[in-house]
């Protein structure tokens, strides 16, 4: 069941979203060569707590850290540790914050030092796919149109869309209905939803330079591309409005 949020609830989610967005801005400043992903985790955890938020990933199904840091072929759920960022890496950072019982969730992928034009393009296309998806998110449009806009853009640029992980509704829980696949399938069309004002959605294209098949590493969390080619991830929490969508994680 998809729960629509009241204006009062959306106002709280805006505050949660603001903390998430500011945390990701900090990442853009501090994620440099030689910094460890654990350093990033420590810094953001402090920031969130100082703002009165709770890092929701920590403890979620036993997840040990406050953020996910996924490097290069890692798609999502990379666990911060003593690994140091290297020149030419791409780093996805995903963070979810609970504030007064409501959650906001967002992710970005950034480059460390110099990356090739081709890799730059992977990041650009992923972010564009997210923006295009937000552009079609509107009351009375179909959920599958959100998925379709992502798939069309990504595949038209020669990249693949990850199929094993999806976006999701969000609110009191980090994961609520509906699931938001980044591609269109028969199953999605059969169970399609009409978007309604007040639905809060975490839209999150995960894309890759090679094939879309995934694998989970031995730590039982980190998801990588099977062919070990690069992957990017961008995510915003948005709320559906009468004539569009409002991004909450800004
Ligand atoms: N942001 C992820 C999502 O949207 C959740 C990370 S899983 C966790 O599904 F375990 F790290 F919390
Ligand atoms: Co999410």
Coordinates of C-alpha atoms and ligand atoms in Angstrom, one line a residue:
X1 CA 0.0 0.0 0.0
X2 CA 1.3 3.4 -1.0
X3 CA 0.9 6.0 1.8
X4 CA 0.4 9.6 0.8
X5 CA 2.0 12.2 3.0
X6 CA 0.2 15.2 4.5
X7 CA 1.7 18.7 4.2
X8 CA 2.8 18.4 7.9
X9 CA 4.6 15.2 7.1
X10 CA 6.2 16.6 4.0
X11 CA 7.5 19.6 6.0
X12 CA 9.3 17.2 8.3
X13 CA 10.7 15.3 5.3
X14 CA 12.0 18.5 3.9
X15 CA 14.1 18.9 7.0
X16 CA 15.3 15.3 6.8
X17 CA 16.1 15.9 3.2
X18 CA 18.0 19.1 3.9
X19 CA 20.3 17.2 6.3
X20 CA 20.9 14.5 3.7
X21 CA 21.7 17.1 1.0
X22 CA 24.1 19.1 3.3
X23 CA 25.8 15.8 4.2
X24 CA 26.4 15.0 0.6
X25 CA 27.8 18.6 0.0
X26 CA 30.3 17.8 2.7
X27 CA 31.3 14.7 0.8
X28 CA 32.0 16.8 -2.3
X29 CA 34.4 18.9 -0.2
X30 CA 36.3 16.2 1.7
X31 CA 36.4 13.1 -0.6
X32 CA 39.9 13.4 -1.9
X33 CA 42.8 11.1 -2.7
X34 CA 44.2 9.3 0.4
X35 CA 41.1 9.9 2.5
X36 CA 39.6 6.6 3.8
X37 CA 35.9 5.8 3.3
X38 CA 35.8 5.3 7.1
X39 CA 36.8 9.0 7.5
X40 CA 33.8 10.0 5.3
X41 CA 31.5 7.8 7.4
X42 CA 32.8 9.3 10.7
X43 CA 32.4 12.9 9.4
X44 CA 28.9 12.4 8.1
X45 CA 27.7 10.5 11.1
X46 CA 28.8 13.4 13.3
X47 CA 27.1 15.9 11.1
X48 CA 23.8 14.1 11.0
X49 CA 23.7 13.6 14.8
X50 CA 24.7 17.2 15.4
X51 CA 21.7 18.3 13.2
X52 CA 19.3 16.2 15.3
X53 CA 19.0 13.4 12.8
X54 CA 19.6 9.7 13.0
X55 CA 21.7 7.9 10.4
X56 CA 19.1 5.2 9.4
X57 CA 21.4 2.8 7.6
X58 CA 23.3 2.0 10.8
X59 CA 21.7 -1.2 12.2
X60 CA 19.4 -1.6 9.2
X61 CA 19.4 -5.4 8.8
X62 CA 22.7 -5.4 10.6
X63 CA 24.4 -2.9 8.3
X64 CA 27.4 -1.6 10.4
X65 CA 27.9 2.0 9.2
X66 CA 26.0 5.3 8.7
X67 CA 26.6 5.7 4.9
X68 CA 27.4 3.4 2.0
X69 CA 30.6 4.1 0.0
X70 CA 30.8 2.2 -3.3
X71 CA 33.9 2.5 -5.4
X72 CA 34.3 1.9 -9.1
X73 CA 32.7 -1.6 -9.9
X74 CA 30.8 -1.4 -6.6
X75 CA 27.2 -0.4 -7.4
X76 CA 25.7 0.0 -3.9
X77 CA 26.1 -1.0 -0.3
X78 CA 29.8 -0.6 -0.1
X79 CA 30.9 -0.6 3.6
X80 CA 33.2 2.2 4.7
X81 CA 36.6 0.9 5.9
X82 CA 40.3 1.8 5.9
X83 CA 40.4 1.7 2.1
X84 CA 41.9 5.0 0.7
X85 CA 40.5 6.8 -2.2
X86 CA 42.8 6.8 -5.3
X87 CA 43.2 9.2 -8.2
X88 CA 40.8 8.1 -10.9
X89 CA 38.3 6.3 -8.6
X90 CA 34.6 7.0 -8.8
X91 CA 32.9 7.0 -5.5
X92 CA 29.1 6.6 -4.8
X93 CA 28.0 7.9 -1.4
X94 CA 24.5 7.0 -0.2
X95 CA 23.0 8.3 3.0
X96 CA 19.6 8.1 4.7
X97 CA 18.6 10.2 7.6
X98 CA 15.6 10.0 10.0
X99 CA 14.4 13.2 11.5
X100 CA 11.4 13.4 13.8
X101 CA 10.3 9.9 12.6
X102 CA 10.6 10.6 8.9
X103 CA 13.3 9.5 6.5
X104 CA 15.0 11.0 3.5
X105 CA 17.5 9.2 1.3
X106 CA 19.9 10.4 -1.4
X107 CA 23.1 9.4 -3.2
X108 CA 25.7 10.9 -5.5
X109 CA 28.6 9.6 -7.5
X110 CA 31.8 11.8 -7.7
X111 CA 35.2 11.5 -9.2
X112 CA 38.5 11.5 -7.3
X113 CA 41.2 13.3 -9.1
X114 CA 41.3 12.8 -12.9
X115 CA 38.9 10.5 -14.7
X116 CA 38.5 9.9 -18.5
X117 CA 35.8 11.6 -20.5
X118 CA 34.2 8.2 -20.9
X119 CA 33.9 7.7 -17.2
X120 CA 32.7 11.4 -16.8
X121 CA 30.0 10.5 -19.2
X122 CA 28.8 7.5 -17.1
X123 CA 28.3 9.8 -14.1
X124 CA 26.6 12.5 -16.3
X125 CA 24.2 10.1 -17.9
X126 CA 23.2 8.6 -14.5
X127 CA 22.5 12.1 -13.0
X128 CA 20.6 13.1 -16.2
X129 CA 18.5 9.9 -15.9
X130 CA 17.6 10.9 -12.4
X131 CA 16.6 14.4 -13.5
X132 CA 14.6 13.1 -16.4
X133 CA 12.8 10.7 -14.0
X134 CA 12.0 13.6 -11.7
X135 CA 10.7 15.6 -14.7
X136 CA 8.1 13.0 -15.5
X137 CA 7.1 12.4 -11.8
X138 CA 3.7 14.1 -11.5
X139 CA 0.3 13.4 -10.1
X140 CA -1.8 11.2 -12.5
X141 CA 1.3 10.0 -14.4
X142 CA 2.1 6.3 -14.2
X143 CA 4.9 4.9 -12.1
X144 CA 6.2 2.9 -15.1
X145 CA 6.8 6.2 -17.0
X146 CA 9.3 7.1 -14.3
X147 CA 11.1 3.8 -14.9
X148 CA 10.8 4.2 -18.6
X149 CA 12.4 7.6 -18.7
X150 CA 15.4 6.2 -16.8
X151 CA 15.8 3.2 -19.0
X152 CA 15.4 5.1 -22.3
X153 CA 18.0 7.7 -21.4
X154 CA 20.6 5.3 -20.0
X155 CA 20.3 2.7 -22.8
X156 CA 20.2 5.4 -25.5
X157 CA 23.6 6.5 -24.3
X158 CA 25.1 3.0 -24.5
X159 CA 25.0 2.1 -20.8
X160 CA 23.0 -0.5 -18.9
X161 CA 20.5 -0.2 -16.1
X162 CA 20.9 -2.4 -13.0
X163 CA 17.9 -4.7 -12.6
X164 CA 18.4 -6.4 -9.3
X165 CA 17.9 -3.2 -7.1
X166 CA 15.2 -0.6 -7.3
X167 CA 14.1 2.8 -5.9
X168 CA 11.3 2.8 -3.4
X169 CA 8.6 4.7 -1.6
X170 CA 9.8 6.4 1.6
X171 CA 8.4 8.1 4.7
X172 CA 8.1 6.7 8.1
X173 CA 10.1 3.8 6.8
X174 CA 13.2 4.0 4.6
X175 CA 11.6 1.4 2.3
X176 CA 7.9 1.7 1.6
X177 CA 5.7 0.8 -1.3
X178 CA 6.0 1.1 -4.3
X179 CA 9.2 -0.4 -5.6
X180 CA 10.6 1.8 -8.4
X181 CA 12.5 -0.3 -11.0
X182 CA 14.8 1.6 -13.3
X183 CA 13.5 -0.4 -16.3
X184 CA 10.1 -1.4 -17.7
X185 CA 9.0 -5.0 -17.5
X186 CA 5.8 -6.9 -18.1
X187 CA 5.4 -7.3 -14.3
X188 CA 5.8 -3.6 -13.7
X189 CA 3.1 -2.8 -16.4
X190 CA 0.8 -5.3 -14.9
X191 CA 1.0 -3.9 -11.4
X192 CA 1.4 -0.2 -12.5
X193 CA 0.5 2.6 -10.2
X194 CA -1.0 6.0 -10.8
X195 CA 1.1 8.6 -9.0
X196 CA -0.9 10.7 -6.5
X197 CA -0.1 14.0 -4.8
X198 CA 1.7 13.4 -1.5
X199 CA 3.5 10.2 -2.5
X200 CA 7.1 10.3 -1.4
X201 CA 9.6 8.4 -3.6
X202 CA 13.3 7.7 -3.5
X203 CA 14.2 7.5 -7.2
X204 CA 17.6 6.0 -7.7
X205 CA 19.1 5.0 -11.1
X206 CA 22.0 2.6 -10.7
X207 CA 23.7 2.2 -14.1
X208 CA 26.8 0.5 -15.4
X209 CA 29.3 0.7 -18.3
X210 CA 29.1 -3.1 -19.0
X211 CA 26.4 -5.7 -18.4
X212 CA 23.7 -5.3 -15.7
X213 CA 24.4 -8.6 -13.9
X214 CA 25.3 -8.1 -10.3
X215 CA 27.1 -10.1 -7.5
X216 CA 27.3 -9.6 -3.8
X217 CA 30.7 -9.8 -2.2
X218 CA 31.7 -12.1 0.7
X219 CA 30.9 -9.4 3.2
X220 CA 27.3 -10.0 2.3
X221 CA 26.6 -6.3 1.5
X222 CA 28.7 -4.9 -1.2
X223 CA 27.0 -5.2 -4.6
X224 CA 29.3 -5.2 -7.6
X225 CA 28.9 -5.6 -11.4
X226 CA 29.7 -9.2 -12.4
X227 CA 31.9 -8.0 -15.2
X228 CA 33.7 -5.6 -12.7
X229 CA 33.0 -2.7 -15.0
X230 CA 32.2 0.7 -13.5
X231 CA 28.9 1.7 -12.0
X232 CA 27.3 4.9 -10.9
X233 CA 24.3 5.8 -8.6
X234 CA 22.3 9.0 -8.1
X235 CA 19.3 9.3 -5.8
X236 CA 16.9 11.9 -4.6
X237 CA 13.9 11.7 -2.3
X238 CA 11.0 13.6 -4.0
X239 CA 7.3 14.2 -3.3
X240 CA 4.7 14.1 -6.0
X241 CA 2.8 17.3 -6.5
X242 CA -0.2 18.3 -8.6
X243 CA 2.0 19.6 -11.4
X244 CA 5.3 17.9 -10.9
X245 CA 7.6 16.7 -8.1
X246 CA 9.4 18.6 -5.4
X247 CA 12.9 17.4 -4.6
X248 CA 13.3 17.1 -0.8
X249 CA 17.0 16.2 -0.7
X250 CA 18.3 19.7 -1.7
Ligands
LIG1 N1 19.9 3.8 0.3 C1 19.7 2.4 0.2 C2 18.4 2.2 -0.5 O1 17.9 3.1 -1.0 C3 19.7 1.7 1.5 C4 21.0 1.3 1.9 S1 20.9 -0.2 2.7 C5 21.7 -0.1 4.2 O2 17.9 1.1 -0.5 F1 21.7 -1.2 4.7 F2 22.8 0.5 4.0 F3 20.9 0.7 4.9
LIG2 CO1 17.2 4.5 -1.5

